Coordinates of C-alpha atoms and ligand atoms in Angstrom, one line a residue:
X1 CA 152.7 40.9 72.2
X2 CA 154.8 41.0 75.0
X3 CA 154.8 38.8 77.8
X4 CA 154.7 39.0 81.4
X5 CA 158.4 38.6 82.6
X6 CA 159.4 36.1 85.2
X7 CA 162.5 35.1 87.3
X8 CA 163.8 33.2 85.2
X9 CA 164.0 35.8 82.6
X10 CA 166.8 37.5 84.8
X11 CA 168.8 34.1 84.3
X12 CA 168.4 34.1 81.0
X13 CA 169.2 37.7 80.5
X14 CA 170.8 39.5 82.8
X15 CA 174.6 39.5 83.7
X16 CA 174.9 37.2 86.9
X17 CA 176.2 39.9 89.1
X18 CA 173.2 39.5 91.3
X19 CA 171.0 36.6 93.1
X20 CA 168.0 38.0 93.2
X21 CA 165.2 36.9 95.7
X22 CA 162.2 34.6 93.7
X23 CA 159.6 36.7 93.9
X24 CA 159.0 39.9 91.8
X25 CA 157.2 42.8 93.0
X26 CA 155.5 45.0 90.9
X27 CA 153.6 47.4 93.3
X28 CA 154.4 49.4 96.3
X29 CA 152.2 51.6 98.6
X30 CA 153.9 53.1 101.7
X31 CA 155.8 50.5 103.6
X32 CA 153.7 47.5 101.3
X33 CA 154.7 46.1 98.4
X34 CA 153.0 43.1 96.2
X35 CA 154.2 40.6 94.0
X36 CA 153.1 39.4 90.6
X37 CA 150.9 36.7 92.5
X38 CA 149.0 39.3 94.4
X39 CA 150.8 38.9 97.4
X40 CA 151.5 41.4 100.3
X41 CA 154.8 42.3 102.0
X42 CA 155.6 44.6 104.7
X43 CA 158.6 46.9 103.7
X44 CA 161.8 46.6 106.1
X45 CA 164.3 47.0 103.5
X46 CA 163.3 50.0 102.3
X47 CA 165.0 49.6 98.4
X48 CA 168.8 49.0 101.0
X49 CA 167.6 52.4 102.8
X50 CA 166.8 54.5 99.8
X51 CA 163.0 54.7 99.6
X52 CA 163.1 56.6 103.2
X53 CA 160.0 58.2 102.4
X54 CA 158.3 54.7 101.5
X55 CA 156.8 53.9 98.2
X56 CA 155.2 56.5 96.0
X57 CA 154.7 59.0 98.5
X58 CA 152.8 61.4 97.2
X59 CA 154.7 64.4 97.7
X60 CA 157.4 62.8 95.3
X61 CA 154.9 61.4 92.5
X62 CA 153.5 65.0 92.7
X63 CA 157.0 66.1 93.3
X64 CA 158.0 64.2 89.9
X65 CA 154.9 64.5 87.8
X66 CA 154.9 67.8 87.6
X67 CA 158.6 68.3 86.3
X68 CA 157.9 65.3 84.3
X69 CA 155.3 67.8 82.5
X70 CA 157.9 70.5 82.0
X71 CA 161.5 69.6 81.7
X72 CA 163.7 66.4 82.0
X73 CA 167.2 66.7 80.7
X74 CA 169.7 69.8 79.8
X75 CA 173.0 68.6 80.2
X76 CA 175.2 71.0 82.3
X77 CA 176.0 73.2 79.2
X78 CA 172.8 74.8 80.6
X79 CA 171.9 75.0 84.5
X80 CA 168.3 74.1 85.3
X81 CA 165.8 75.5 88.6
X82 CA 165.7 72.2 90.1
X83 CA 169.3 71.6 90.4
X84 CA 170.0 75.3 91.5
X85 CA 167.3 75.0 94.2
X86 CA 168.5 71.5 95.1
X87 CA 171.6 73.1 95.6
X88 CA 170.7 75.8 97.8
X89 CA 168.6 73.5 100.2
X90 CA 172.0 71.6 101.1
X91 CA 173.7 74.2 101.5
X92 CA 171.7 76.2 103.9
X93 CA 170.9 73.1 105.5
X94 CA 174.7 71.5 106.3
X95 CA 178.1 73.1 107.0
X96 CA 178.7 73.2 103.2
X97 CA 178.9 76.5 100.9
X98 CA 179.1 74.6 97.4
X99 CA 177.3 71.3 96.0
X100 CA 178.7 69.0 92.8
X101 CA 175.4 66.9 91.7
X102 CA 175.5 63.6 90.3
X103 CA 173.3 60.4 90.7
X104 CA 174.8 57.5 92.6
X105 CA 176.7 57.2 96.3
X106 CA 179.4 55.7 94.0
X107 CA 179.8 58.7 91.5
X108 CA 179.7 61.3 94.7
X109 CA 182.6 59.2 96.4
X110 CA 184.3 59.2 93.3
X111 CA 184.2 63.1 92.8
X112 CA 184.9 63.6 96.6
X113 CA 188.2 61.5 96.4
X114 CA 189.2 63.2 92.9
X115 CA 188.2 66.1 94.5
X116 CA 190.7 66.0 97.6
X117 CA 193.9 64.4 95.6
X118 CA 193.1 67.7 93.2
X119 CA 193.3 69.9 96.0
X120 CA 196.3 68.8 97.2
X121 CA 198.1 68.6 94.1
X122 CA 196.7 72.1 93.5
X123 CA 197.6 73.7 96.8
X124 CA 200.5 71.5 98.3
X125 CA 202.0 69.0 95.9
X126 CA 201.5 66.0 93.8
X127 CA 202.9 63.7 96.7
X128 CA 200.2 64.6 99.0
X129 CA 198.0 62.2 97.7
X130 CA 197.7 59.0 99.9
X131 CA 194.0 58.5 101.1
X132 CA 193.3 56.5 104.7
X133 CA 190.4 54.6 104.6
X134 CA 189.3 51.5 106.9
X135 CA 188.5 48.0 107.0
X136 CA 185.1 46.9 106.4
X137 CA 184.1 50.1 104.9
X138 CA 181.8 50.2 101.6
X139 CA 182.3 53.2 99.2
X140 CA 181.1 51.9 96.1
X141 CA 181.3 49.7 93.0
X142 CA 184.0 52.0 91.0
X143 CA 187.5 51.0 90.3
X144 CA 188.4 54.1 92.8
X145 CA 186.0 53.6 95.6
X146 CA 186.1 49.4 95.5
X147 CA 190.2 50.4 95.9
X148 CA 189.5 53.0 99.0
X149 CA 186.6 50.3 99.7
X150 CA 188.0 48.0 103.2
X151 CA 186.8 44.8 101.5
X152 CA 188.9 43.3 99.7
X153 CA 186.8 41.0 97.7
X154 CA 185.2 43.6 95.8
X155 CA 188.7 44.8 94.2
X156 CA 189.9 41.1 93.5
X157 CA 190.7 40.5 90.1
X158 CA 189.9 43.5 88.4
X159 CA 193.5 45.1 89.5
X160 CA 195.8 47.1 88.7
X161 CA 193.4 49.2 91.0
X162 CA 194.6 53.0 91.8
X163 CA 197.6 53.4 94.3
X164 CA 198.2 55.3 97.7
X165 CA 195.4 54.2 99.7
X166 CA 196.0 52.6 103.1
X167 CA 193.7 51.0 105.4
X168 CA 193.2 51.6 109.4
X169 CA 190.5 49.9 111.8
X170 CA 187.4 51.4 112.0
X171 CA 187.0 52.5 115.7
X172 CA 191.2 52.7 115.8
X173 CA 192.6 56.3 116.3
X174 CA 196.0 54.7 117.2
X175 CA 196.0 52.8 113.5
X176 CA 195.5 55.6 112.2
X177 CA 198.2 57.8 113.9
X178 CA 200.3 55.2 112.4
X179 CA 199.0 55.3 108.8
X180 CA 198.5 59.6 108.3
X181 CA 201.5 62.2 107.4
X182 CA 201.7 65.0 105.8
X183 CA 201.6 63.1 102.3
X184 CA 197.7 62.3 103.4
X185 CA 195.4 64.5 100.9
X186 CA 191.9 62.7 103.2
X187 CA 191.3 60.8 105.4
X188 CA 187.2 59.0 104.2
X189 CA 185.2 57.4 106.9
X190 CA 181.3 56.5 107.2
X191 CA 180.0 57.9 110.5
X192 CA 178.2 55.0 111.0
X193 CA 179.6 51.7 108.9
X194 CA 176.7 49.9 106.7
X195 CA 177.5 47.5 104.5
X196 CA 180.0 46.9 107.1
X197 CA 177.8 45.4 110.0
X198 CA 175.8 48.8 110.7
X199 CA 178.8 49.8 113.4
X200 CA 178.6 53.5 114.6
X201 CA 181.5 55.1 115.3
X202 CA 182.5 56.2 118.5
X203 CA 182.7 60.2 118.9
X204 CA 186.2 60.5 120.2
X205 CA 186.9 58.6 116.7
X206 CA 185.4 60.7 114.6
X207 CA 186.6 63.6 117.1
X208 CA 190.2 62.4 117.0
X209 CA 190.0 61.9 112.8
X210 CA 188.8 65.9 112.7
X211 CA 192.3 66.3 115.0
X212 CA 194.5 64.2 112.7
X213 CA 193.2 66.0 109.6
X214 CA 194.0 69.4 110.6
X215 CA 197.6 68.5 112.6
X216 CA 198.5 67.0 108.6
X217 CA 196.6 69.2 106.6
X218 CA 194.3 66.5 105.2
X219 CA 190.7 66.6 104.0
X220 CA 188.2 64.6 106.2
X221 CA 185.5 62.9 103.9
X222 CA 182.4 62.0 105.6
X223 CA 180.2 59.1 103.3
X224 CA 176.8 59.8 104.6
X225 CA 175.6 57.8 101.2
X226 CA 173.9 55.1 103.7
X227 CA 173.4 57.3 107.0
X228 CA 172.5 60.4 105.8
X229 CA 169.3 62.3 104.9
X230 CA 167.3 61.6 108.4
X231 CA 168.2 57.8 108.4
X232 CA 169.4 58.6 112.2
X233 CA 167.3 61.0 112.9
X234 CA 169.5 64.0 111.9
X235 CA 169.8 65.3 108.5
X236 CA 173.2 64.0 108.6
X237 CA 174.5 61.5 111.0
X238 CA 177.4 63.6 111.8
X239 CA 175.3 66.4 113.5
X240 CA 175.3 64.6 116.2
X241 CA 178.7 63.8 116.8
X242 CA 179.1 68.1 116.8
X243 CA 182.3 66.8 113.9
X244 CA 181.9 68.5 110.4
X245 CA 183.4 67.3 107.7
X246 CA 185.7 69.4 104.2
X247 CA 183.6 66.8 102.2
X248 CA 180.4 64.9 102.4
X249 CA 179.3 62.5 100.1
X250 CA 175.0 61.8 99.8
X251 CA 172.5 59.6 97.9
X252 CA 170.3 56.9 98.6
X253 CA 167.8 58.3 100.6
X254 CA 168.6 62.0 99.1
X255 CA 166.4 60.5 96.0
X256 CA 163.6 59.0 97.9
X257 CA 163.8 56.4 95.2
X258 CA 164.7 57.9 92.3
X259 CA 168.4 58.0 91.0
X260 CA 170.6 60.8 92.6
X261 CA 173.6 61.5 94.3
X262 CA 175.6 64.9 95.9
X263 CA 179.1 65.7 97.0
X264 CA 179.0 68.7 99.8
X265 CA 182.3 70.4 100.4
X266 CA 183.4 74.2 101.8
X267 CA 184.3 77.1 99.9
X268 CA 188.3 76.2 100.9
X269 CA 188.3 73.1 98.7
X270 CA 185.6 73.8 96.1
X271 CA 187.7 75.8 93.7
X272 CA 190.0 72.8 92.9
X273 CA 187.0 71.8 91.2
X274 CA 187.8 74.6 88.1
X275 CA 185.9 74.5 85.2
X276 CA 186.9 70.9 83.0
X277 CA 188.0 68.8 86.0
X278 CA 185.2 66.9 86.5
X279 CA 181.6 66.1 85.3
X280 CA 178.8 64.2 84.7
X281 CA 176.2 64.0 82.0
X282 CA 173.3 63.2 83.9
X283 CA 174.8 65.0 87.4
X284 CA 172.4 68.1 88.3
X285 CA 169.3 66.6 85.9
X286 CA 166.1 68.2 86.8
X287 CA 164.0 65.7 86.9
X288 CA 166.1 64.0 89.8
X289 CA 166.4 66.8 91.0
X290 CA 163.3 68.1 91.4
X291 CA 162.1 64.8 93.2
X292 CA 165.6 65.3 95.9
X293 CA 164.4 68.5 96.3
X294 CA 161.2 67.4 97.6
X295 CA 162.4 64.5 99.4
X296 CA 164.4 66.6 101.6
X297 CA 162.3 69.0 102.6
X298 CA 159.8 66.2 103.1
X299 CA 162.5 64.9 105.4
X300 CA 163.9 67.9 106.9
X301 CA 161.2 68.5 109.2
X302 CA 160.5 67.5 113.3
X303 CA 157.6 65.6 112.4
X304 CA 159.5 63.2 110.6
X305 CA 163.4 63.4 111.9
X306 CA 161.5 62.8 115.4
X307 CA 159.5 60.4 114.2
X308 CA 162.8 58.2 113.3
X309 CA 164.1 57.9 116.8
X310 CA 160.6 57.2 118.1
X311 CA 160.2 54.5 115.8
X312 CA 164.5 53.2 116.4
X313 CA 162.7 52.6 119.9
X314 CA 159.5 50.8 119.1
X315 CA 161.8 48.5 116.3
X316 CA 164.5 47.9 119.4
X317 CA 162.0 47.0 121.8
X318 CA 160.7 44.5 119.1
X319 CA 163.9 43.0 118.1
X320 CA 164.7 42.6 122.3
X321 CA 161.8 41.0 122.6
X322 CA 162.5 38.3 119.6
X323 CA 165.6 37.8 121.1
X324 CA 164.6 37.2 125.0
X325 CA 162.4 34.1 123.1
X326 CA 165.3 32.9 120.6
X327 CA 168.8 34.6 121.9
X328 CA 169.3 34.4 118.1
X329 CA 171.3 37.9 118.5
X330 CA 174.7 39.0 120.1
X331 CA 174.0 42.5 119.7
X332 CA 171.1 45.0 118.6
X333 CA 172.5 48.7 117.4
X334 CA 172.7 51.6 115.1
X335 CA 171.1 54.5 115.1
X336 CA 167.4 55.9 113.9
X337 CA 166.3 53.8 111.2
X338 CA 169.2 52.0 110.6
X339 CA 169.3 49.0 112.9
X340 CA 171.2 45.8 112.5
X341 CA 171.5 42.8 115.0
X342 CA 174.3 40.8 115.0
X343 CA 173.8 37.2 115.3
X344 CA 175.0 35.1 118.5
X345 CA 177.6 32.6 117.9
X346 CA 175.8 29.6 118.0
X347 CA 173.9 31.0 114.7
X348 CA 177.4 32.7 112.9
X349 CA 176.9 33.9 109.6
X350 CA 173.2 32.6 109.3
X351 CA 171.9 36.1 109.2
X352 CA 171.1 35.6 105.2
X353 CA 169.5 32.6 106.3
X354 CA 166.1 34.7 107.7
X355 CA 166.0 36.4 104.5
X356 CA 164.3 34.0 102.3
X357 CA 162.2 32.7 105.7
X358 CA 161.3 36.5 105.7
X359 CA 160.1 36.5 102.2
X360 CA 157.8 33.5 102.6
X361 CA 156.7 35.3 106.1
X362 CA 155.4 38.5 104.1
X363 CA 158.7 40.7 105.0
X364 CA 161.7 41.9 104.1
X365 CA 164.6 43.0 105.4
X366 CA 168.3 42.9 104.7
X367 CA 171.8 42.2 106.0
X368 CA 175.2 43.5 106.3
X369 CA 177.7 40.8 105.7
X370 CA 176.8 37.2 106.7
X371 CA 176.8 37.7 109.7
X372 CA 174.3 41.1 110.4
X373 CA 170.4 41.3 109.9
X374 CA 169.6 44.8 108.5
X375 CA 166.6 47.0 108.8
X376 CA 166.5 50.1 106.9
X377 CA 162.3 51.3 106.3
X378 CA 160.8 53.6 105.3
X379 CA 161.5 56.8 108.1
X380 CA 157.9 57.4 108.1
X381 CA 156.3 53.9 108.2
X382 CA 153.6 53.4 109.7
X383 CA 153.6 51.5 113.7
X384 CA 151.2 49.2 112.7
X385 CA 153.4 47.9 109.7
X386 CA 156.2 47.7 112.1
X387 CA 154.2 45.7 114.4
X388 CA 152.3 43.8 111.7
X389 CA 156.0 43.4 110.2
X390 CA 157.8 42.6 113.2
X391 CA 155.4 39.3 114.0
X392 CA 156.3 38.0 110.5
X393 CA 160.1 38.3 111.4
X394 CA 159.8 37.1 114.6
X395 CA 157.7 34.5 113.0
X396 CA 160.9 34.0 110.3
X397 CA 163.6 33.8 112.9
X398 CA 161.2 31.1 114.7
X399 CA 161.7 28.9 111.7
X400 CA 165.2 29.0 111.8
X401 CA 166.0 28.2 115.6
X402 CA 163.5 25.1 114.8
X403 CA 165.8 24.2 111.5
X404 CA 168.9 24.9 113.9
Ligands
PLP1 C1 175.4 52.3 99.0 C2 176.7 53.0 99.4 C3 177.6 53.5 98.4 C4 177.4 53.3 97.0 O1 176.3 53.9 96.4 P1 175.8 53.5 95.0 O2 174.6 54.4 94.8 O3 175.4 52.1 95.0 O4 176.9 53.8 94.0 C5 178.6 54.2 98.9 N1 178.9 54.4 100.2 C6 178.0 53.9 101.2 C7 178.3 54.1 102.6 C8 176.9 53.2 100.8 O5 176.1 52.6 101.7

């Protein structure tokens, strides 16, 4: 007979690369979840902005049952309806003409910087290969993307990591005129920095990259793994900048929940992608696919891409007024449903501080870095859980000024 697991069982047998919170949840409705004890909490964190269509919505249960009852797994020496349809929503609803699927943000970064060094080997030379990247910017837990990744710690001690990658300042244009050339195969940036302290980028930034790109012939990669699929309130964050991308990388919220990931790119770059240069067992499996599929055209829709920047508003306005009581924050930004607040001096790095405070309130939420409290719900929750939700933070960060 089995029995019920319990915190300490991740202790005792998991690999320590985590610290999770005490409490285990084991059921989630919308923008609630509960935990083995019965008890209630009010969403925020949203699954660190995947589940953007809450929990167990029911157009991705039905969206999942039902290709759970026909077909799971082919491999890609067969194509399959879900992928081919998934494929065709992206593309008629982004700048890109071709789609490569797989099922993290790591693996699409991956494939998108393989795919630029292979286009400029194939269509330049093998010296155009040096990638600019940025400080403080997150692409994943590979050996590649921790390497193209602007913090450090995450590449320490598992080196050699892979060569030609330089780092600018987010923000910068001048660091970068100083870093690109004509050996530069892309240039990869996150229109709006997550794990990085939820920092947009400005739009002559993102204006000026597009310019450096084409002046040297490089790729510009756009890692909408965090930011994209209506977490602003666009599709794609970079809509509204009016700056497209050769390559964008998606996953998260492109799952709702469920394990998936996509690399866009154009019709010019694609074909360095021939047949044998890269792959993926699992990338393009219908059952993930059929639930993205779903997800997005949940997403892709006024009613809810609206409904984001209404509800940026209503979690602002909260967050303003927490702050007018505490002045526990510096700053409040981001964009759509991706908000962080930066904490004032006087309470430097003590953002992770509120999250176990939260927990005991009935909420969570999330940072970015020590020194940033993170939201990132559900893009459809509810305004009474954000109120309901709200007063337990503000209730949270109460308990911390009085512990100051
Ligand atoms: C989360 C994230 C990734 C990594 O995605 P995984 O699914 O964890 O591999 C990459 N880029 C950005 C911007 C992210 O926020």
């Amino acid at each position: 007979m089995s029995q019920t697991p319990t915190r300490a069982d991740f202790d005792r047998y998991m690999v320590p690369n985590y610290a999770p919170q005490q409490v285990i949840p084991v059921r989630g409705e919308g923008s609630r979840l509960w935990d083995q004890e019965g008890r209630e909490y009010i969403d925020f964190a949203g699954g660190i902005a995947v589940n953007a269509l809450g929990h167990c919505h029911p157009v991705l249960v039905e969206a999942l049952t039902a290709q759970a009852n026909r077909l799971w797994h082919l491999s890609n020496i067969y194509t399959n309806e879900p992928a081919l349809k998934l494929a065709r929503a992206l593309v008629e609803r982004s700048f890109a003409d071709k789609v490569y699927l797989c099922s993290s943000g790591g693996e699409a970064n991956e494939a998108a910087l393989k795919l630029a060094r292979r286009w400029a080997h194939d269509t330049v030379s093998e010296h155009k290969h040096r990638i600019v990247s940025f400080s403080q910017s997150f692409h994943g837990r590979t050996l590649f993307t921790v390497s193209v990744g602007g913090q450090p710690k995450y590449a320490q001690g598992f080196g050699p990591v892979p060569g030609g990658i330089v780092h600018g300042e987010f923000n910068d244009l001048d660091s970068v005129r100083d870093l690109i050339d004509d050996d530069t195969c892309a240039v990869v940036v996150e229109p709006m920095q997550g794990e990085g302290g939820i920092v947009p980028a400005t739009q002559a930034f993102l204006q000026g990259l597009r310019a450096l790109c084409d002046a040297h012939d490089a790729l510009l990669i756009f890692d909408e793994v965090q930011t994209g699929v209506g977490r602003t309130g666009t599709l794609f964050a970079h809509e509204q900048y009016g700056v497209t991308p050769d390559i964008l990388t998606s996953a998260k919220a492109l799952g709702g929940g469920f394990p998936v990931g996509a690399m866009l790119t154009t019709d010019r770059v694609a074909p360095a992608f021939g047949f044998g240069t890269h792959g993926s067992t699992y990338g393009g499996n219908a059952l993930a696919s059929a639930v993205a599929l779903a997800a997005i055209e949940h997403i892709d829709t006024p009613e809810v891409l609206d409904g984001v920047k209404r509800r940026h508003a209503r979690f602002r306005e909260h967050l303003e007024r927490i702050n007018a009581r505490f002045g526990v924050f510096r700053e409040i930004r981001g964009m759509g449903l991706l908000i962080g607040a930066e904490m004032a001096p006087e309470y430097e790095g003590r953002a992770k501080d509120i999250l176990p405070l939260a927990i005991e309130e009935g909420v969570m939420a999330l940072i970015a870095g020590p020194n940033v409290l993170r939201l990132a719900p559900s893009l459809v929750i509810p305004e009474a859980d954000i109120d309901a939700g709200m007063a337990r933070l503000e209730r949270a960060v109460a308990r911390l000024v009085d512990a100051q």
